[in-house]
Coordinates of C-alpha atoms in Angstrom, one line a residue:
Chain A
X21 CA 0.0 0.0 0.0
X22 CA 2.4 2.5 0.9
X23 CA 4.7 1.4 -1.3
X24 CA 2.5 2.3 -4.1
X25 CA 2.2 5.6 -2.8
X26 CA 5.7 6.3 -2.8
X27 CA 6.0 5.1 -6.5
X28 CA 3.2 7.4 -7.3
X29 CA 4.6 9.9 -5.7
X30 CA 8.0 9.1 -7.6
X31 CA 6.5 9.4 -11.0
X32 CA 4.5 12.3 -10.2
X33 CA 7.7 14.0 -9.0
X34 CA 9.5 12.5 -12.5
X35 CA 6.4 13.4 -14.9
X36 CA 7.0 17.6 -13.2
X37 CA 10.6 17.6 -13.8
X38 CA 10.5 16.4 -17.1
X39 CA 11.7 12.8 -17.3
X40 CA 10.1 11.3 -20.1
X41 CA 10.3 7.9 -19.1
X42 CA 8.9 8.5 -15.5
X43 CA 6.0 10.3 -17.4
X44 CA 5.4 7.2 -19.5
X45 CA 5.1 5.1 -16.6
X46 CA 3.1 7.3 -15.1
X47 CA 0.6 7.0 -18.4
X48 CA 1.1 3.0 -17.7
X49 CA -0.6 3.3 -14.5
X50 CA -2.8 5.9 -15.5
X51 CA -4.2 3.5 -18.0
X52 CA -3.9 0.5 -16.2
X53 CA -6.1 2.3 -13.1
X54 CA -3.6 1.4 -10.4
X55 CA -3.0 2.7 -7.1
X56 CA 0.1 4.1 -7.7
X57 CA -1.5 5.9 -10.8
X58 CA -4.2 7.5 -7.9
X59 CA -1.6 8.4 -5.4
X60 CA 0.7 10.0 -8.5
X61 CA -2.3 11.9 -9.7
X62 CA -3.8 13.2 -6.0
X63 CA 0.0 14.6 -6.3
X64 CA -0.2 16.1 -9.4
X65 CA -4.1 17.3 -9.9
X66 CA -3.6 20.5 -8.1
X67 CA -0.7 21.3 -10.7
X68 CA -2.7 20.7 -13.9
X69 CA -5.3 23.2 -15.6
X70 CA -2.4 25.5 -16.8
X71 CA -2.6 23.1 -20.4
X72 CA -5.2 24.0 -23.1
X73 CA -6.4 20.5 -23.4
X74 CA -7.6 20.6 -27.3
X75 CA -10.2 17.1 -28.3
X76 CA -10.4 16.1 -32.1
X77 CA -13.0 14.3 -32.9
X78 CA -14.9 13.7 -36.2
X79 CA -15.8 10.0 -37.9
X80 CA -12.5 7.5 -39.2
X81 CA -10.5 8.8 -41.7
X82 CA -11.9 12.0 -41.7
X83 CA -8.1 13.4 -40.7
X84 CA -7.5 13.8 -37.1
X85 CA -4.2 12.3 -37.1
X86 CA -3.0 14.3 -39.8
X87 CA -4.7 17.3 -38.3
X88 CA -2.9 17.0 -35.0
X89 CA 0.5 16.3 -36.6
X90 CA 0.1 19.5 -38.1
X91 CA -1.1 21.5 -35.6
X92 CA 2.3 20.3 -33.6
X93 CA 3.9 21.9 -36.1
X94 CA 2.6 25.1 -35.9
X95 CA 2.6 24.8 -31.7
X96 CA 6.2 23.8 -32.2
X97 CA 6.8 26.7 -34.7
X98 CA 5.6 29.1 -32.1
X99 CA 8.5 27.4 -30.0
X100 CA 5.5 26.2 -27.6
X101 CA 5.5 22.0 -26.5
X102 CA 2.8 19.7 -27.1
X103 CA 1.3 16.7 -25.9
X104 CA -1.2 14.0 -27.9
X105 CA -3.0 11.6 -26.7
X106 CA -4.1 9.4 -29.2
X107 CA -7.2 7.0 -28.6
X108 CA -8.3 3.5 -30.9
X109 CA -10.5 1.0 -30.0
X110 CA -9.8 -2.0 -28.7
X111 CA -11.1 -5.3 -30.0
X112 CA -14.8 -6.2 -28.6
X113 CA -13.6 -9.7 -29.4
X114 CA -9.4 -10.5 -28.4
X115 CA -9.0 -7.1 -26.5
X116 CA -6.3 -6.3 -28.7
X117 CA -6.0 -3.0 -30.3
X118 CA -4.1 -1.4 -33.4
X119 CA -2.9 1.9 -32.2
X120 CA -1.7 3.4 -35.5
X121 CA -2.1 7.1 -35.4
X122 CA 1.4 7.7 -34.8
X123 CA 1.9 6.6 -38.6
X124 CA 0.6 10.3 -39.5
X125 CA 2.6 11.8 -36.8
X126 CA 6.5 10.4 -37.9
X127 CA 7.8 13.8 -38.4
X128 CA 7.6 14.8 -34.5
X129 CA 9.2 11.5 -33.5
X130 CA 13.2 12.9 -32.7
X131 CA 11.6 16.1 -31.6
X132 CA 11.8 15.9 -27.5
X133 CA 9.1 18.6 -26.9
X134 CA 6.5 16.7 -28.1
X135 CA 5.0 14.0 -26.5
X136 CA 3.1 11.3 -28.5
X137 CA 0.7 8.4 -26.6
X138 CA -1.3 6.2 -28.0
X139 CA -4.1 4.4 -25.6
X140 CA -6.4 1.4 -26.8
X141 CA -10.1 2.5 -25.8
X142 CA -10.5 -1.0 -23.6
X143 CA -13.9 -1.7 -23.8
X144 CA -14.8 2.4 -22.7
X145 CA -17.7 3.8 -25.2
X146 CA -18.1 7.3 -26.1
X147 CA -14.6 7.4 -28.0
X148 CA -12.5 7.5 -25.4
X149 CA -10.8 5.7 -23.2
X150 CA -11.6 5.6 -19.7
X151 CA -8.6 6.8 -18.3
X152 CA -8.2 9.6 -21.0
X153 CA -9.6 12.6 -18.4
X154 CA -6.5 11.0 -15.9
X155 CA -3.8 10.9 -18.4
X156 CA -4.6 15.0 -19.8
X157 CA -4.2 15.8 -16.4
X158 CA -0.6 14.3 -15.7
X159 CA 0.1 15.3 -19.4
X160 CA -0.6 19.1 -18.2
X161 CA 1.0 18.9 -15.1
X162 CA 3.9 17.6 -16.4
X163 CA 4.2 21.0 -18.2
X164 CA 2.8 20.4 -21.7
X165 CA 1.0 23.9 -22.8
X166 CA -1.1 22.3 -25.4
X167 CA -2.8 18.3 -24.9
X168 CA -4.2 17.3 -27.8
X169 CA -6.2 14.1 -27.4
X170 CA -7.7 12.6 -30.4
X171 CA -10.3 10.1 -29.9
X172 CA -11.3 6.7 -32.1
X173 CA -13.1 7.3 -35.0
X174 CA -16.1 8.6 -33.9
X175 CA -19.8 8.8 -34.9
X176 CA -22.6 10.7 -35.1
X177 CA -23.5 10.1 -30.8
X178 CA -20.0 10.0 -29.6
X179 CA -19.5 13.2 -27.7
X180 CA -17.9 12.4 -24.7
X181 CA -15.0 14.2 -26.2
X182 CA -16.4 17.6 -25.1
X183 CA -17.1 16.7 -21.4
X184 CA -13.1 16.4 -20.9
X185 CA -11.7 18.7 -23.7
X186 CA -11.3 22.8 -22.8
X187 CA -12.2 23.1 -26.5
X188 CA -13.8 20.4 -28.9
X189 CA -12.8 20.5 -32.7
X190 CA -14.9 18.2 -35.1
X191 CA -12.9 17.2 -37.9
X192 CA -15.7 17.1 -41.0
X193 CA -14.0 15.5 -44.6
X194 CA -15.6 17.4 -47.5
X195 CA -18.5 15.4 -49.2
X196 CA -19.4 13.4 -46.7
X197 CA -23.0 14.2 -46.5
X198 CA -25.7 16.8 -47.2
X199 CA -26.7 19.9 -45.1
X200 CA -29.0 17.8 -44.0
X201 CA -26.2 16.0 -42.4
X202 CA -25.2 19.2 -40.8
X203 CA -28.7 20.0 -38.9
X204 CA -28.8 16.4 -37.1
X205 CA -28.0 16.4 -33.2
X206 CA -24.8 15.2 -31.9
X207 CA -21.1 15.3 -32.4
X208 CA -21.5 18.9 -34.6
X209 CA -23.5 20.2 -32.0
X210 CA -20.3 19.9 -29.6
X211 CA -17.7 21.5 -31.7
X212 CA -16.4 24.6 -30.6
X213 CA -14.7 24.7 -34.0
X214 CA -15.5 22.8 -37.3
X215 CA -12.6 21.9 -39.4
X216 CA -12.7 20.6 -43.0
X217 CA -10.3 18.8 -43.6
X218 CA -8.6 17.7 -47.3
X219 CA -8.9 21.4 -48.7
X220 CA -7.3 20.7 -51.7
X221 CA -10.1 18.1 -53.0
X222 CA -12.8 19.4 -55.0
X223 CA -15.7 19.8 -52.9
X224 CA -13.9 21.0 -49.9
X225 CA -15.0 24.4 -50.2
X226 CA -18.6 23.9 -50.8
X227 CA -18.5 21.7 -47.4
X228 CA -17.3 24.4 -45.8
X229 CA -19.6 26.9 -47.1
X230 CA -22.6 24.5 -46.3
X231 CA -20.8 23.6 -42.8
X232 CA -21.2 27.8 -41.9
X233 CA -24.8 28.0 -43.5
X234 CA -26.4 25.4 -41.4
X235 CA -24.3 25.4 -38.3
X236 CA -25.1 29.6 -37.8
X237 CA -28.6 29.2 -38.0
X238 CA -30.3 30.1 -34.5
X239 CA -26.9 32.4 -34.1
X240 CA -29.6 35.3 -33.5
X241 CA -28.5 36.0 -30.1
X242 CA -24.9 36.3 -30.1
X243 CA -25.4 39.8 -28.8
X244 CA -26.4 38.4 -25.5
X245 CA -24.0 35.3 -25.0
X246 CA -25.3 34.3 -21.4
X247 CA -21.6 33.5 -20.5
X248 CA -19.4 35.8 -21.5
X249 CA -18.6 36.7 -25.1
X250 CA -19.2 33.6 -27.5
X251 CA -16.1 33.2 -29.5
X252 CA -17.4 32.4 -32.3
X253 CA -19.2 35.4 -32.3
X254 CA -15.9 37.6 -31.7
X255 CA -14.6 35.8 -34.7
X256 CA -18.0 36.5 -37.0
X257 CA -17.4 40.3 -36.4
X258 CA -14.1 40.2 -37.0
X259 CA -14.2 38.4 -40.2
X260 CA -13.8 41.0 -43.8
X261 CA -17.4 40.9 -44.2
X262 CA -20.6 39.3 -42.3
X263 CA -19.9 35.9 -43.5
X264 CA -21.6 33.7 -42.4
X265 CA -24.7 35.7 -41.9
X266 CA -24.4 36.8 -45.5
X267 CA -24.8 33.3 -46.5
X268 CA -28.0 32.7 -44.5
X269 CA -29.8 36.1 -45.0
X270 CA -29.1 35.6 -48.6
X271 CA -30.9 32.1 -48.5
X272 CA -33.7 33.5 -46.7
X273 CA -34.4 36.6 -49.0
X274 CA -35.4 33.7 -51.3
X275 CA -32.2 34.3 -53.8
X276 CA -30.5 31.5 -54.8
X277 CA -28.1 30.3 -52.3
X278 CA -26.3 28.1 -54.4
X279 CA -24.5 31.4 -56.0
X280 CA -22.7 31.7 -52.7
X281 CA -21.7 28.0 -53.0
X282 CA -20.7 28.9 -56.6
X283 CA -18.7 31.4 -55.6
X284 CA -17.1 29.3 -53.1
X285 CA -16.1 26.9 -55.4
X286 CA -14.5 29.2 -58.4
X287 CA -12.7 30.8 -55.2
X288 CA -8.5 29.5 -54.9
X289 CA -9.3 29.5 -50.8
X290 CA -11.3 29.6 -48.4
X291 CA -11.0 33.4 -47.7
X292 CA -12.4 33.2 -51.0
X293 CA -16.3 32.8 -49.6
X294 CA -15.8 35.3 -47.1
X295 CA -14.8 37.7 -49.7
X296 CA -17.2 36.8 -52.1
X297 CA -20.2 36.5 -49.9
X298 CA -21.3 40.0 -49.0
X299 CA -21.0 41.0 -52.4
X300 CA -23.9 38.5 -53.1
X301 CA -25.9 38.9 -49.9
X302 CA -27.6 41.7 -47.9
X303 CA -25.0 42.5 -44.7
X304 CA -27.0 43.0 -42.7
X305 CA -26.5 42.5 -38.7
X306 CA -28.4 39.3 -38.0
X307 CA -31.1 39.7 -35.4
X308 CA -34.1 37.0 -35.5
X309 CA -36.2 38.1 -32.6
X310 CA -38.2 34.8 -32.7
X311 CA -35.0 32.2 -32.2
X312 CA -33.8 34.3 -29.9
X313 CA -36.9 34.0 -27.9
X314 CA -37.5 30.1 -27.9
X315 CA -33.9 29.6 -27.0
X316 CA -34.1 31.7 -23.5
X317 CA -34.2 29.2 -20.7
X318 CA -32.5 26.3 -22.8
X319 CA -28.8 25.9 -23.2
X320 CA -28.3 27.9 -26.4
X321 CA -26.6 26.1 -29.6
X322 CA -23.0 26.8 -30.0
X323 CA -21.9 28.5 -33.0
X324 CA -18.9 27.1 -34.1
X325 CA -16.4 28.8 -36.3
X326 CA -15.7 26.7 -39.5
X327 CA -12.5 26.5 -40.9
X328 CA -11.0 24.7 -44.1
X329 CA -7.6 23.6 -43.6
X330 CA -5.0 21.1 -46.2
X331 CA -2.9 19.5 -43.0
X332 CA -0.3 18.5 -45.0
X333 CA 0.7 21.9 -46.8
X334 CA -0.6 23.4 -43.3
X335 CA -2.7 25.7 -44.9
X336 CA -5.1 27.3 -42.6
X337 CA -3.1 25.7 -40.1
X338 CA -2.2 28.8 -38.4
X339 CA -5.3 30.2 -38.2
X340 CA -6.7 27.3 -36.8
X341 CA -3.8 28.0 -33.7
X342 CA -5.0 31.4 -33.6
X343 CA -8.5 30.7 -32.9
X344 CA -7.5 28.0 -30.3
X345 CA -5.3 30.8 -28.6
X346 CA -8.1 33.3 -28.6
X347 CA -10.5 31.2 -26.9
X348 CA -7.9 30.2 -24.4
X349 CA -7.2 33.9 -24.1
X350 CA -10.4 34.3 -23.2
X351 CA -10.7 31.6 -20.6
X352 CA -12.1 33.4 -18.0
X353 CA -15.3 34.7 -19.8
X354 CA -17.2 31.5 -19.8
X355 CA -17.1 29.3 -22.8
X356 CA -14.0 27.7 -21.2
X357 CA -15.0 27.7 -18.1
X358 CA -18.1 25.8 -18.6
X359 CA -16.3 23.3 -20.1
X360 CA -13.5 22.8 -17.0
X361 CA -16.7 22.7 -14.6
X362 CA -17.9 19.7 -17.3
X363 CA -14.6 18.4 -17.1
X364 CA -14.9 18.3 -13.3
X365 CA -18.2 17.0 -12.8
X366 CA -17.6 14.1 -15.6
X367 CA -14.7 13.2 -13.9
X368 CA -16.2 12.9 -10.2
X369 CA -19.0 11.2 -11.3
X370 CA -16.8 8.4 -13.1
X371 CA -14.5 7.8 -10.1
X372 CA -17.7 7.8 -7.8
X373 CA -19.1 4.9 -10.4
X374 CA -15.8 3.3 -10.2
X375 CA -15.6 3.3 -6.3
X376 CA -19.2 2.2 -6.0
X377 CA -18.7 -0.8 -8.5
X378 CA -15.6 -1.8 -6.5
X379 CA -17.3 -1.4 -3.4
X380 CA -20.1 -3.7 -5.2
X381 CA -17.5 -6.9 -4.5
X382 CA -16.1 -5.7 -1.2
X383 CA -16.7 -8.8 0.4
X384 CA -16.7 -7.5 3.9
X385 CA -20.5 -5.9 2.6
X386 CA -22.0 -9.4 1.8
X387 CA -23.4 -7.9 -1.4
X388 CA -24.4 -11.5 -3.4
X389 CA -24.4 -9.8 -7.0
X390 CA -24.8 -12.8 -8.9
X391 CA -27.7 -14.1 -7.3
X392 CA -29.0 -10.8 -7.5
X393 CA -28.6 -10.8 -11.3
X394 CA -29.8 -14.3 -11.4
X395 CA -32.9 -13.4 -9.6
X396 CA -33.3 -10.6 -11.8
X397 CA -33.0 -12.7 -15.2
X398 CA -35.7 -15.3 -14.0
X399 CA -38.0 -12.3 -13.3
X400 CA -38.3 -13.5 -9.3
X401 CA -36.8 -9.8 -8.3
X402 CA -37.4 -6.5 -10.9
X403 CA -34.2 -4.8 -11.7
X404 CA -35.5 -1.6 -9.2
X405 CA -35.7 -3.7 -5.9
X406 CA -32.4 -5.1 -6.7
X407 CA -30.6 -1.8 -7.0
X408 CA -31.8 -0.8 -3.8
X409 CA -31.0 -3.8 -2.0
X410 CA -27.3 -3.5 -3.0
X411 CA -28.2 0.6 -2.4
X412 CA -28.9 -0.5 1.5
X413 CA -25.5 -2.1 1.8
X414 CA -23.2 0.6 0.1
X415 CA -24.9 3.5 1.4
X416 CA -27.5 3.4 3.2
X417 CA -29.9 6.1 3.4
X418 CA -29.8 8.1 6.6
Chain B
X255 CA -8.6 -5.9 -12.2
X256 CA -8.1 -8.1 -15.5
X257 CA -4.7 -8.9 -16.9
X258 CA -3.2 -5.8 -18.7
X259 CA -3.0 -6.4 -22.6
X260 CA 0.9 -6.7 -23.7
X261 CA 1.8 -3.5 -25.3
X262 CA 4.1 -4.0 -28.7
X263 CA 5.7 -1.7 -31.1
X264 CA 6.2 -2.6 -33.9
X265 CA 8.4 -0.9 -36.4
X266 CA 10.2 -0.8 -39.3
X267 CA 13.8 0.3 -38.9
X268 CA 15.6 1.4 -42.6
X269 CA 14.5 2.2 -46.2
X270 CA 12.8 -0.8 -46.9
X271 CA 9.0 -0.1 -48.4
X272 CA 7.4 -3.2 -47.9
X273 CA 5.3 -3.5 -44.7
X274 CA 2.8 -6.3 -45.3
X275 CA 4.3 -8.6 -43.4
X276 CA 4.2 -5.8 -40.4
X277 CA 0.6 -5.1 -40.8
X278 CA -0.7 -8.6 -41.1
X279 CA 1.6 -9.7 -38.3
X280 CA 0.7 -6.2 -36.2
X281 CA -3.3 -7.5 -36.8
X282 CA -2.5 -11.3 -36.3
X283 CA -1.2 -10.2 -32.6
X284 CA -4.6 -7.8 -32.2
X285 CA -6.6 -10.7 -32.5
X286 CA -3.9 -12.0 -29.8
X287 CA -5.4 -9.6 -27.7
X288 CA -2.3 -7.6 -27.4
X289 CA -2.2 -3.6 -28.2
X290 CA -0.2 -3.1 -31.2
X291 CA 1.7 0.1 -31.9
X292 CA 2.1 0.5 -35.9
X293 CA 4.5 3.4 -36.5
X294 CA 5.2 3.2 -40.1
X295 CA 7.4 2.7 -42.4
X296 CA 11.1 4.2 -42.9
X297 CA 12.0 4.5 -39.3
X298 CA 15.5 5.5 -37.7
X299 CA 17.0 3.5 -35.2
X300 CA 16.1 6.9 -33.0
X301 CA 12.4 7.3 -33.8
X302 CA 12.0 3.1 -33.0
X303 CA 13.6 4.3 -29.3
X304 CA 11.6 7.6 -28.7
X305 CA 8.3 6.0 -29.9
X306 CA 8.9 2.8 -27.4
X307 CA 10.1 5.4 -24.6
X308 CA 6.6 7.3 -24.7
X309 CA 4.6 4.4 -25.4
X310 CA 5.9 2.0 -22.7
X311 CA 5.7 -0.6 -24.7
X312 CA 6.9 -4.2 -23.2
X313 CA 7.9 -5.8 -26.7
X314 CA 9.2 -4.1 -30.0
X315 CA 9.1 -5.9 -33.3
X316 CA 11.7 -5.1 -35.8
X317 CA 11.0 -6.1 -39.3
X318 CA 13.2 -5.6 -41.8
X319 CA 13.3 -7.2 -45.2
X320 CA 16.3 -4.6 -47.0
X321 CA 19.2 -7.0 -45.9
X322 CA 21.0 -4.0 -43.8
X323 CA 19.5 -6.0 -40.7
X324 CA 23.3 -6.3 -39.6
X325 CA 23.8 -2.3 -39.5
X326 CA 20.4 -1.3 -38.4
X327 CA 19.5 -3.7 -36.0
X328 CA 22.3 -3.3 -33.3
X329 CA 21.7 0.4 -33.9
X330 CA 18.1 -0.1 -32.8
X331 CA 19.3 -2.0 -29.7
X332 CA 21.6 1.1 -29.1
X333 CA 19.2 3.2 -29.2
X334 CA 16.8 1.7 -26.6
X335 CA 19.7 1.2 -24.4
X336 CA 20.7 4.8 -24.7
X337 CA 17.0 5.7 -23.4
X338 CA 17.2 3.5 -20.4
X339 CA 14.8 0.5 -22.0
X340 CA 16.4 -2.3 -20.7
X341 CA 13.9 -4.3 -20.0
X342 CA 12.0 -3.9 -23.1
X343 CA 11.9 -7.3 -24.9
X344 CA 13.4 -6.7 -28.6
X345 CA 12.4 -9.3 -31.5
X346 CA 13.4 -9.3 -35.1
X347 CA 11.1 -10.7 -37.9
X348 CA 11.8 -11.1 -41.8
X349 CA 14.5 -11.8 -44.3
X350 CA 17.7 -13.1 -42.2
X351 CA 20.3 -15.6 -42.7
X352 CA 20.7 -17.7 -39.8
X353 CA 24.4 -17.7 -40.0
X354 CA 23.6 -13.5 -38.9
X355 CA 21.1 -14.5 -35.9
X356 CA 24.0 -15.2 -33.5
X357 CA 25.5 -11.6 -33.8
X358 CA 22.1 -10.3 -33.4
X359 CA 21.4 -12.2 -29.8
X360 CA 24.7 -10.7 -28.9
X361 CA 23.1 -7.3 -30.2
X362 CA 20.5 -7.6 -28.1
X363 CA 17.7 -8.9 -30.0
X364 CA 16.3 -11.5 -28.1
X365 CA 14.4 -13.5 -31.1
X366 CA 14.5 -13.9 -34.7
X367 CA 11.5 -14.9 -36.5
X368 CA 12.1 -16.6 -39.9
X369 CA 9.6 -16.6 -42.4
X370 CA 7.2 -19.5 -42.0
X371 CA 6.6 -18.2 -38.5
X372 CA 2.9 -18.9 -37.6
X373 CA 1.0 -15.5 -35.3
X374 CA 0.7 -18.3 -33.1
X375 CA 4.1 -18.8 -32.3
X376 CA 5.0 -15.2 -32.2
X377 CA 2.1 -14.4 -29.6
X378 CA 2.7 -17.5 -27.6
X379 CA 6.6 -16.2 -27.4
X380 CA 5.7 -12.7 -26.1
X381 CA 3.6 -13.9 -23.8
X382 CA 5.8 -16.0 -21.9
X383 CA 8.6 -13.6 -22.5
X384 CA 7.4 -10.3 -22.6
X385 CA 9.4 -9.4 -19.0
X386 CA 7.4 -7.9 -15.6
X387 CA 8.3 -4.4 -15.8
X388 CA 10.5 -3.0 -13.2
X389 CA 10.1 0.0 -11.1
X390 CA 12.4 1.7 -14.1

């Protein structure tokens, strides 16, 4: 027991002064849910929340690997370290797991300032792994200024992402669906910022443009961000013309919103749609009156900015840093904040599951789970009384 | 707490572009149940050490098919030691003379895998030598 301690303590001690190897131990542990990992991390929890701890998300392929690579090499280029933390799944059927996202990231290998980790998902759903929340925290207190943690290949309901990240990007290939596919709940509705990936294919730029038209809609109140200044807002009114807005109000004067698209397309670059745009739609400052109403009292959509990047030439690379640095800039207005009191909450409530589970098959409480689930599964017993006969035994109500 | 999956690099030291073998063998030892690291091809003895330092790995796999497994490989071994991964297990897999395997073991490769080698008998070696980590 307490020579566990001292180990974690050790590796907590290692991880802060910079010893890689004591860090990757550390990770080991982490991972492997260990005491040592929990005394290491009761060390080191108080030392984290300096990082900006950066998800990617978005479905397989879609370029999150190549993504992260390159925004290492615009972190490095700012002479700034990084961290990744790379999550794939783990076999439902051996356990095994390919962790292969390191293939993208080859370039950053000799470089000692970053720090690459790949984690098999181990049975955890919501594209992560279980002990991802653990291992960003010892990855920021061990010093790392940006954590970037890329999960599996995710779909449409996988959102766990933006319960543990400061800010959640959604990595969107072009032509992968209509704008209908851009309206549907889930992992879009998450993203702090959409990125389109693969700029360079045909297509890309139309995505883009249909990513901004459907994801501002209901953006009416961005005067009147209920925490602080929406950043996505800051960005709208900072952009060369209304962009985004542009796009909309044009579709809803009943003009034919496929001549922004057009525009889009002819265009060498993104820029390219913001320049365009107002030219072919009213700028006019969007207030809608009526969304604004039927959003008060409900947690209001975010409006993510949408960028188009081409990883590998790194274009729109840099501005994608920019707009992470802004919002970390602004950390203390809300947006960010909201997401470390998520963070918290996600990650007390899975330690409390985990303690109560373990406590489940403490054998000093007598609790006879298998003949409650057996009693359960022949109907004798319905799945309510059972829970609160093993309630009575691990905590009883006062 | 179940048993930990066995955590394996596998890697691909040298110029050498031909990384089927790799793959199949890196998915043959997934449905082993262990967690494979795939880093790619065209790796420096270097890169093969960092990527095992950060990813704690307990085995790397060296494949190499170029014939410059007598240069590379001991570098590889180097390497590792240089970074303090001394208890790492380190096997070699592909094109390789026998006559060569006996410098290798002195190298510090532990195992060389001919072709003909069954997933079987690769997964069934790690996992009786794939060594308890220390308190490195």
């Amino acid at each position: 027991m307490t020579s566990a301690e001292e180990r974690g303590r050790d590796l907590a001690e290692r991880a802060r002064s910079g010893d890689r190897r004591g860090l990757a131990r550390l990770l080991t542990e982490i991972e492997n849910r260990t005491r040592v990992s929990e005394a290491a991390l009761r060390v080191l929890y108080p030392m984290a929340g300096q990082a900006h701890l950066v998800g990617v998300t978005g479905a397989p392929g879609a370029g999150k690997s190549t993504l992260v690579a390159a925004l290492v090499r615009a972190v490095r280029a700012t002479d700034r370290a990084a961290a990744v933390l790379a999550i794939d799944p783990s076999s439902p059927i051996s356990g095994g797991a390919i962790l292969g996202d390191r293939v993208r990231m080859q370039e950053h290998a000799g470089d000692r300032q970053v720090f690459i980790r790949s984690m098999a998902s181990r049975g955890h759903s919501g594209g992560l792994a279980a002990a991802a929340a653990d291992a960003s925290a010892a990855l920021d207190a061990a010093g790392f200024p940006f954590v970037f943690l890329e999960t599996v290949g995710a779909g449409q309901s996988e959102v766990e992402v933006a319960s543990i990240a400061d800010t959640t990007v959604v990595v969107e290939a072009p032509e992968m669906g209509d704008e209908v596919q851009a309206i549907k709940a889930g992992l879009l509705e998450v993203a702090d910022l959409v990125v389109v990936t693969k700029g360079d294919r045909p297509g890309a730029q139309r995505t883009a443009a249909q990513m901004r038209a459907m994801l501002s809609i209901g953006a009416a109140d961005h005067g009147a961000a209920d925490a602080g200044p929406d950043m996505s807002a800051v960005e709208h009114h900072a952009a060369a013309g209304s962009d985004v807005s542009a796009v909309e109000h044009h579709a809803a004067a009943g003009s034919d919103v496929s001549a922004v698209e057009h525009h889009a397309a002819a265009g060498s670059d993104v820029s390219a749609v913001e320049h365009h745009a107002p030219a072919v739609g009213p700028d006019t400052p969007d207030t809608a009156p009526a969304t604004h109403a039927m959003s008060r009292g409900r947690r209001r959509p975010k409006r993510p900015q949408v960028l188009l990047v081409t990883a590998p030439t790194g274009e729109g690379i840099a501005e994608l840093v920019e707009a992470l640095d802004r919002r970390l800039a602004a950390r203390t207005s809300g947006a960010l904040e909201s997401a470390r009191l998520a963070r918290a909450a996600a990650q007390l409530d899975g330690i409390l599951t985990e303690r109560l589970r373990s406590r489940l098959h403490d054998p000093r409480l007598g609790i006879e789970v298998d003949h409650l689930v057996r009693a359960v599964a022949g109907h004798e017993l319905d799945p309510y009384e059972a829970a609160d006969r093993v309630m009575e035994r691990v905590a009883p109500a006062r | 707490m179940s048993e930990r999956p066995i955590k394996v690099l596998i890697a691909k030291p040298g110029l050498d572009g031909h990384d089927r073998g790799a793959k199949v063998l890196a998915r043959g030892l997934r449905d082993e149940g262990f967690e494979v690291v795939y880093t790619g091809l065209r790796q420096t003895p270097e890169m093969i050490a960092s990527a095992a330092l950060q990813e704690d790995v307990d085995v790397v796999g060296l494949s190499i098919l170029s014939g410059a497994h007598m240069t590379l490989l001991p570098r590889v071994c180097r390497a590792l030691r240089d970074e303090g991964l001394t208890d790492v297990l380190v096997t070699a897999g592909g094109i390789i003379p026998d006559d060569d395997i006996p410098a290798l073991h002195e190298a510090g490769i532990d195992r060389v895998f001919g072709p003909g080698t069954t997933i079987g008998e690769v997964a069934e070696y790690l996992r009786s030598h794939a060594r308890s980590r220390g308190d490195a």
